[in-house]
């Protein structure tokens, strides 16, 4: 099919800017696809980007970029809200068979279906994601194909409401919740080892601190506020502890209520805990208490005696106390000890601090009372009565926590303990109701004359969506949730990359009308389903979801695919198996049956049994036990449990970087074996470490013999949400197109020379097409990679590391320089970085170039440096999250500018030995304007003798800077003076002016 024709995605016409704009807009707040709100999954790819990547891989380079943008709706405000209209190309799409073996939440296949790709097959290793994929792809398509799409949406709503109604009628629920309370905020109380009194541990006394017009982008940006921010607030509420004898009670300060104001002008400093409120000429200063716990440093402060509770010789009392509570709780539940013993002997216990009501759409905060806490206790009793019920999630959490997974697995140990007794009791009730709803749906359909098979399938779909609503509710309703004062008010359990210990958790009443309740979660699922049904309507694709392992793809037999587009995990970014177990244990319960066997309730297969029971019919306890050793990830703790695996004669510790690389390689081999001749693989990848990047090349090229044909830098994450994103990923992915097979061998130096020639031409084409910055860089990198990876073996280098460092990356920089100036130079990594930053990054109106984290990282990967090295070498400097290039500041007087720079870099201009060619460049630039030409030349000779190649390298950079920088740039003038003083002339080789 695709054969040797050049693809649109390989051409400079691929409209990367429009694609990225469309992707960026959908990652923010209201731009997100509705079905993403059904339930959270990690690292979902923007739909607009996936659409463009798939279409660009199927369509030839001869199509018009304008038509591409238009037909894919990339120019619309939110592209994904519109189905693409690809009529003139539909026959091409229909002929394609596409595979995504790491499908996650299904962005890539969903867009394939919307484009009308003939057959779409997806694979996932983890049961949870496998089931989500069914919900995203299979059920909507199945329902639409049978004309029951609308009915399905209605039934999910109907049965979800039935569940809510049943809950409302449940006497336990009525007894345990106050009808008018939407949310409880709780924490843990610790019996102080110093004074022996019970004191709550509170990580955040703020309840609401909502700025007017606060948008999602601001969420969690608390550092910004640290210096004190003045402005209009919609809500300012916090709590304080009040000591009353042996007890701590809570007082709430609600400024809006106190002043009876909708908005408040105030200056808030979260670091010092001061709030200054201006009322006319009067100013009132309030104090918000500081947290009395610092989990990272393991220090807590008793609210009674003020003593610090620190880590002793071995364990920290606070964590020990929680562990003890949890051990005793299970002993109580199982009948081994009495409630009195549980309460009197445990040094910790859960405690409700605040309750929140919704009155006229507004949140009203009140201190939780003794009666409120009494209800929590009553739930504990009720829970004991139901102990042994298989709907209580008693599965063990991973025994490794720490840096990757956080403390909760180590403290709570079992999943059910991530919930307070009332939360748990309610969740178990919902599970039972979902199961019951599933039965009733099936009966109803059978009564309506549906075939057995269809009725069952339909019931499976409805039950799955209801279960997903439960999962969303669970995510917002555990003791590892937290308060989030600035925007959403509460934060879900899986908001971070691990499961973090939280010292203020939220409990959401199931039927409350608030984010995270079961009712609201149901709304999200219904809305998501509506979106999906409309997305797949009109598509003639066939779609299949497989539960399989991407490193083997054994379910596929001898099937072959024209296109594989996929997004494998990025090294140590997300421990998927362990984290999504948080969902798995509930999903298993909601979708399986419970039957009575000789007076004992046991779980039995019902829906999607393959996800919960193995081939011998044994229940799969957790994903981490059953699947994590095959998950393509680096997760340190795994090695302690699983030990090494024997991989092709090598012993590799499970979860090590080696293991990740091995599995990634295996998955490339598996993909290649499922590809038709002339087929194409496209991979997404985002990680900040150069090693992780090399792992991809190692897997695809060295291990599998695939050839790179192009690469792009595509926006995949919203740049604002660093906390949610994790520190190791980028907000752009490097998307690599693999086409054709490597063959033969070649000399490194020869390929290097050819790569520069070919890719300088390509670079010029990309620039003419409007590529700039990191996009230009990555597409040229794609070109140099294609030059090298054509060959199976490159002679003259010992390792892939050496090849990228000494040849591929320098060739990329050289090709870009040559495209811009006609001149080229082989530069060391730091010089490449400096030069690329100078020529690719626009200074704008600033005095120096600023690189956002992603641009800096992509350039550092592609020059084989790290940001830390670059900082140590004083090439860049950190400035509020960005990096500033240490270059001569844009100023009127070039001498002041270069002198200032030398001072900042701490370079004495009389030195004769240099750290880097960049330092040499800056000293030479300074000397050129401060000494005579003869003297300068003498100094240069002297430097040359002492600094090996550095001086020549500095001069090469100087030439390129003169040619590439616009005339008004200070460093261009400095560089020109230097060349003049040395009597070096460079020709004006501009092919066209720089953008
Ligand atoms: C980066 S995510 C994919 C996200 C997806 N593109 C989306 O937009 O939602 C990678 C996925 O690979 C899955 N995975 C990890 N190891 C796997 C394996 N051996 N076989 C199949 N899937 C695997 C993970 O469970 C995870 O969902
Ligand atoms: Zn004390």
mmCIF file of N, CA and C in Angstrom, residues 569-629:
data_model
loop_
_atom_site.group_PDB
_atom_site.id
_atom_site.type_symbol
_atom_site.label_atom_id
_atom_site.label_comp_id
_atom_site.label_asym_id
_atom_site.label_seq_id
_atom_site.Cartn_x
_atom_site.Cartn_y
_atom_site.Cartn_z
ATOM 1 N N UNK A 569 5.062 3.486 27.203
ATOM 2 C CA UNK A 569 5.386 4.213 28.435
ATOM 3 C C UNK A 569 6.775 4.840 28.342
ATOM 4 N N UNK A 570 6.956 5.920 29.073
ATOM 5 C CA UNK A 570 8.250 6.602 29.043
ATOM 6 C C UNK A 570 9.048 6.244 30.274
ATOM 7 N N UNK A 571 9.777 5.233 30.183
ATOM 8 C CA UNK A 571 10.720 4.844 31.214
ATOM 9 C C UNK A 571 10.091 4.822 32.616
ATOM 10 N N UNK A 572 10.491 5.706 33.520
ATOM 11 C CA UNK A 572 10.016 5.663 34.906
ATOM 12 C C UNK A 572 8.868 6.633 35.167
ATOM 13 N N UNK A 573 8.177 7.029 34.109
ATOM 14 C CA UNK A 573 7.166 8.067 34.278
ATOM 15 C C UNK A 573 5.979 7.639 35.148
ATOM 16 N N UNK A 574 5.357 6.534 34.823
ATOM 17 C CA UNK A 574 4.158 6.107 35.563
ATOM 18 C C UNK A 574 4.238 4.609 35.878
ATOM 19 N N UNK A 575 4.128 4.222 37.142
ATOM 20 C CA UNK A 575 3.988 2.792 37.451
ATOM 21 C C UNK A 575 2.527 2.384 37.255
ATOM 22 N N UNK A 576 2.162 2.115 36.017
ATOM 23 C CA UNK A 576 0.749 1.920 35.670
ATOM 24 C C UNK A 576 0.069 0.805 36.461
ATOM 25 N N UNK A 577 0.718 -0.358 36.538
ATOM 26 C CA UNK A 577 0.043 -1.510 37.154
ATOM 27 C C UNK A 577 -0.312 -1.208 38.601
ATOM 28 N N UNK A 578 0.652 -0.712 39.339
ATOM 29 C CA UNK A 578 0.431 -0.479 40.766
ATOM 30 C C UNK A 578 -0.582 0.622 40.997
ATOM 31 N N UNK A 579 -0.468 1.704 40.231
ATOM 32 C CA UNK A 579 -1.369 2.824 40.479
ATOM 33 C C UNK A 579 -2.800 2.497 40.052
ATOM 34 N N UNK A 580 -2.942 1.836 38.921
ATOM 35 C CA UNK A 580 -4.318 1.610 38.477
ATOM 36 C C UNK A 580 -4.959 0.432 39.205
ATOM 37 N N UNK A 581 -4.209 -0.258 40.041
ATOM 38 C CA UNK A 581 -4.832 -1.209 40.960
ATOM 39 C C UNK A 581 -5.855 -0.519 41.841
ATOM 40 N N UNK A 582 -5.626 0.744 42.073
ATOM 41 C CA UNK A 582 -6.571 1.553 42.849
ATOM 42 C C UNK A 582 -7.974 1.428 42.242
ATOM 43 N N UNK A 583 -8.036 1.356 40.902
ATOM 44 C CA UNK A 583 -9.314 1.131 40.223
ATOM 45 C C UNK A 583 -9.642 -0.366 40.142
ATOM 46 N N UNK A 584 -8.603 -1.129 39.854
ATOM 47 C CA UNK A 584 -8.824 -2.538 39.514
ATOM 48 C C UNK A 584 -9.650 -3.274 40.557
ATOM 49 N N UNK A 585 -9.300 -3.088 41.824
ATOM 50 C CA UNK A 585 -9.987 -3.858 42.860
ATOM 51 C C UNK A 585 -11.494 -3.561 42.883
ATOM 52 N N UNK A 586 -11.879 -2.366 42.485
ATOM 53 C CA UNK A 586 -13.313 -2.036 42.446
ATOM 54 C C UNK A 586 -13.964 -2.504 41.156
ATOM 55 N N UNK A 587 -13.217 -2.366 40.083
ATOM 56 C CA UNK A 587 -13.728 -2.782 38.781
ATOM 57 C C UNK A 587 -14.050 -4.274 38.792
ATOM 58 N N UNK A 588 -13.136 -5.022 39.360
ATOM 59 C CA UNK A 588 -13.314 -6.464 39.461
ATOM 60 C C UNK A 588 -14.620 -6.791 40.190
ATOM 61 N N UNK A 589 -14.869 -6.076 41.264
ATOM 62 C CA UNK A 589 -16.068 -6.357 42.063
ATOM 63 C C UNK A 589 -17.337 -5.972 41.320
ATOM 64 N N UNK A 590 -17.303 -4.797 40.686
ATOM 65 C CA UNK A 590 -18.528 -4.333 40.035
ATOM 66 C C UNK A 590 -18.892 -5.209 38.836
ATOM 67 N N UNK A 591 -17.884 -5.780 38.188
ATOM 68 C CA UNK A 591 -18.164 -6.521 36.958
ATOM 69 C C UNK A 591 -18.218 -8.039 37.155
ATOM 70 N N UNK A 592 -17.965 -8.483 38.366
ATOM 71 C CA UNK A 592 -18.053 -9.923 38.611
ATOM 72 C C UNK A 592 -19.284 -10.217 39.456
ATOM 73 N N UNK A 593 -19.559 -11.497 39.621
ATOM 74 C CA UNK A 593 -20.721 -11.909 40.388
ATOM 75 C C UNK A 593 -20.278 -12.357 41.771
ATOM 76 N N UNK A 594 -21.216 -12.386 42.692
ATOM 77 C CA UNK A 594 -20.926 -13.016 43.979
ATOM 78 C C UNK A 594 -21.995 -14.079 44.197
ATOM 79 N N UNK A 595 -21.561 -15.300 44.469
ATOM 80 C CA UNK A 595 -22.543 -16.372 44.671
ATOM 81 C C UNK A 595 -22.284 -17.045 46.008
ATOM 82 N N UNK A 596 -23.298 -17.747 46.427
ATOM 83 C CA UNK A 596 -23.204 -18.427 47.705
ATOM 84 C C UNK A 596 -22.753 -19.867 47.466
ATOM 85 N N UNK A 597 -21.628 -20.215 48.060
ATOM 86 C CA UNK A 597 -21.172 -21.594 47.941
ATOM 87 C C UNK A 597 -21.077 -22.164 49.356
ATOM 88 N N UNK A 598 -22.025 -22.981 49.674
ATOM 89 C CA UNK A 598 -22.058 -23.610 50.999
ATOM 90 C C UNK A 598 -22.021 -22.590 52.128
ATOM 91 N N UNK A 599 -22.818 -21.543 51.964
ATOM 92 C CA UNK A 599 -22.899 -20.545 53.030
ATOM 93 C C UNK A 599 -21.814 -19.500 52.989
ATOM 94 N N UNK A 600 -20.913 -19.614 52.028
ATOM 95 C CA UNK A 600 -19.851 -18.616 51.911
ATOM 96 C C UNK A 600 -20.025 -17.867 50.596
ATOM 97 N N UNK A 601 -19.907 -16.546 50.664
ATOM 98 C CA UNK A 601 -20.011 -15.756 49.431
ATOM 99 C C UNK A 601 -18.677 -15.777 48.704
ATOM 100 N N UNK A 602 -18.728 -16.102 47.426
ATOM 101 C CA UNK A 602 -17.479 -16.069 46.655
ATOM 102 C C UNK A 602 -17.696 -15.346 45.334
ATOM 103 N N UNK A 603 -16.591 -14.798 44.824
ATOM 104 C CA UNK A 603 -16.669 -14.059 43.569
ATOM 105 C C UNK A 603 -16.576 -15.030 42.399
ATOM 106 N N UNK A 604 -17.394 -14.757 41.392
ATOM 107 C CA UNK A 604 -17.400 -15.605 40.206
ATOM 108 C C UNK A 604 -17.407 -14.729 38.962
ATOM 109 N N UNK A 605 -16.919 -15.253 37.856
ATOM 110 C CA UNK A 605 -16.928 -14.458 36.619
ATOM 111 C C UNK A 605 -18.348 -14.063 36.213
ATOM 112 N N UNK A 606 -18.456 -12.883 35.660
ATOM 113 C CA UNK A 606 -19.745 -12.447 35.118
ATOM 114 C C UNK A 606 -19.463 -11.703 33.798
ATOM 115 N N UNK A 607 -18.983 -10.485 33.894
ATOM 116 C CA UNK A 607 -18.612 -9.765 32.668
ATOM 117 C C UNK A 607 -17.090 -9.695 32.573
ATOM 118 N N UNK A 608 -16.586 -9.715 31.347
ATOM 119 C CA UNK A 608 -15.158 -9.496 31.090
ATOM 120 C C UNK A 608 -14.284 -10.341 32.011
ATOM 121 N N UNK A 609 -14.662 -11.584 32.122
ATOM 122 C CA UNK A 609 -13.974 -12.494 33.047
ATOM 123 C C UNK A 609 -12.482 -12.560 32.764
ATOM 124 N N UNK A 610 -12.105 -12.422 31.484
ATOM 125 C CA UNK A 610 -10.679 -12.522 31.132
ATOM 126 C C UNK A 610 -9.823 -11.498 31.871
ATOM 127 N N UNK A 611 -10.457 -10.401 32.295
ATOM 128 C CA UNK A 611 -9.690 -9.361 32.974
ATOM 129 C C UNK A 611 -9.505 -9.660 34.456
ATOM 130 N N UNK A 612 -10.302 -10.568 34.976
ATOM 131 C CA UNK A 612 -10.295 -10.774 36.429
ATOM 132 C C UNK A 612 -9.958 -12.197 36.859
ATOM 133 N N UNK A 613 -10.009 -13.117 35.926
ATOM 134 C CA UNK A 613 -9.737 -14.519 36.259
ATOM 135 C C UNK A 613 -8.756 -15.065 35.229
ATOM 136 N N UNK A 614 -7.829 -15.873 35.676
ATOM 137 C CA UNK A 614 -6.853 -16.392 34.720
ATOM 138 C C UNK A 614 -7.420 -17.584 33.950
ATOM 139 N N UNK A 615 -6.586 -18.193 33.111
ATOM 140 C CA UNK A 615 -7.109 -19.244 32.243
ATOM 141 C C UNK A 615 -7.552 -20.487 33.014
ATOM 142 N N UNK A 616 -7.131 -20.580 34.273
ATOM 143 C CA UNK A 616 -7.591 -21.718 35.077
ATOM 144 C C UNK A 616 -8.780 -21.343 35.953
ATOM 145 N N UNK A 617 -9.274 -20.149 35.737
ATOM 146 C CA UNK A 617 -10.442 -19.721 36.507
ATOM 147 C C UNK A 617 -10.096 -19.134 37.864
ATOM 148 N N UNK A 618 -8.803 -18.977 38.148
ATOM 149 C CA UNK A 618 -8.437 -18.379 39.434
ATOM 150 C C UNK A 618 -8.496 -16.863 39.343
ATOM 151 N N UNK A 619 -8.972 -16.296 40.417
ATOM 152 C CA UNK A 619 -9.090 -14.844 40.428
ATOM 153 C C UNK A 619 -7.712 -14.187 40.367
ATOM 154 N N UNK A 620 -7.607 -13.126 39.572
ATOM 155 C CA UNK A 620 -6.359 -12.351 39.531
ATOM 156 C C UNK A 620 -6.461 -11.327 40.653
ATOM 157 N N UNK A 621 -5.629 -11.487 41.635
ATOM 158 C CA UNK A 621 -5.784 -10.667 42.831
ATOM 159 C C UNK A 621 -5.544 -9.186 42.518
ATOM 160 N N UNK A 622 -4.345 -8.883 42.036
ATOM 161 C CA UNK A 622 -4.033 -7.487 41.705
ATOM 162 C C UNK A 622 -3.227 -7.460 40.421
ATOM 163 N N UNK A 623 -3.236 -6.305 39.812
ATOM 164 C CA UNK A 623 -2.443 -6.136 38.588
ATOM 165 C C UNK A 623 -0.953 -6.171 38.899
ATOM 166 N N UNK A 624 -0.584 -5.578 40.041
ATOM 167 C CA UNK A 624 0.852 -5.510 40.296
ATOM 168 C C UNK A 624 1.449 -6.901 40.413
ATOM 169 N N UNK A 625 0.665 -7.845 40.986
ATOM 170 C CA UNK A 625 1.201 -9.195 41.095
ATOM 171 C C UNK A 625 1.245 -9.880 39.739
ATOM 172 N N UNK A 626 0.169 -9.700 38.984
ATOM 173 C CA UNK A 626 0.038 -10.496 37.767
ATOM 174 C C UNK A 626 0.707 -9.874 36.545
ATOM 175 N N UNK A 627 0.798 -8.564 36.485
ATOM 176 C CA UNK A 627 1.235 -7.952 35.219
ATOM 177 C C UNK A 627 2.449 -7.047 35.302
ATOM 178 N N UNK A 628 2.809 -6.602 36.513
ATOM 179 C CA UNK A 628 3.821 -5.540 36.529
ATOM 180 C C UNK A 628 5.165 -6.010 35.994
ATOM 181 N N UNK A 629 5.421 -7.307 36.054
ATOM 182 C CA UNK A 629 6.724 -7.748 35.536
ATOM 183 C C UNK A 629 6.768 -7.708 34.014
#
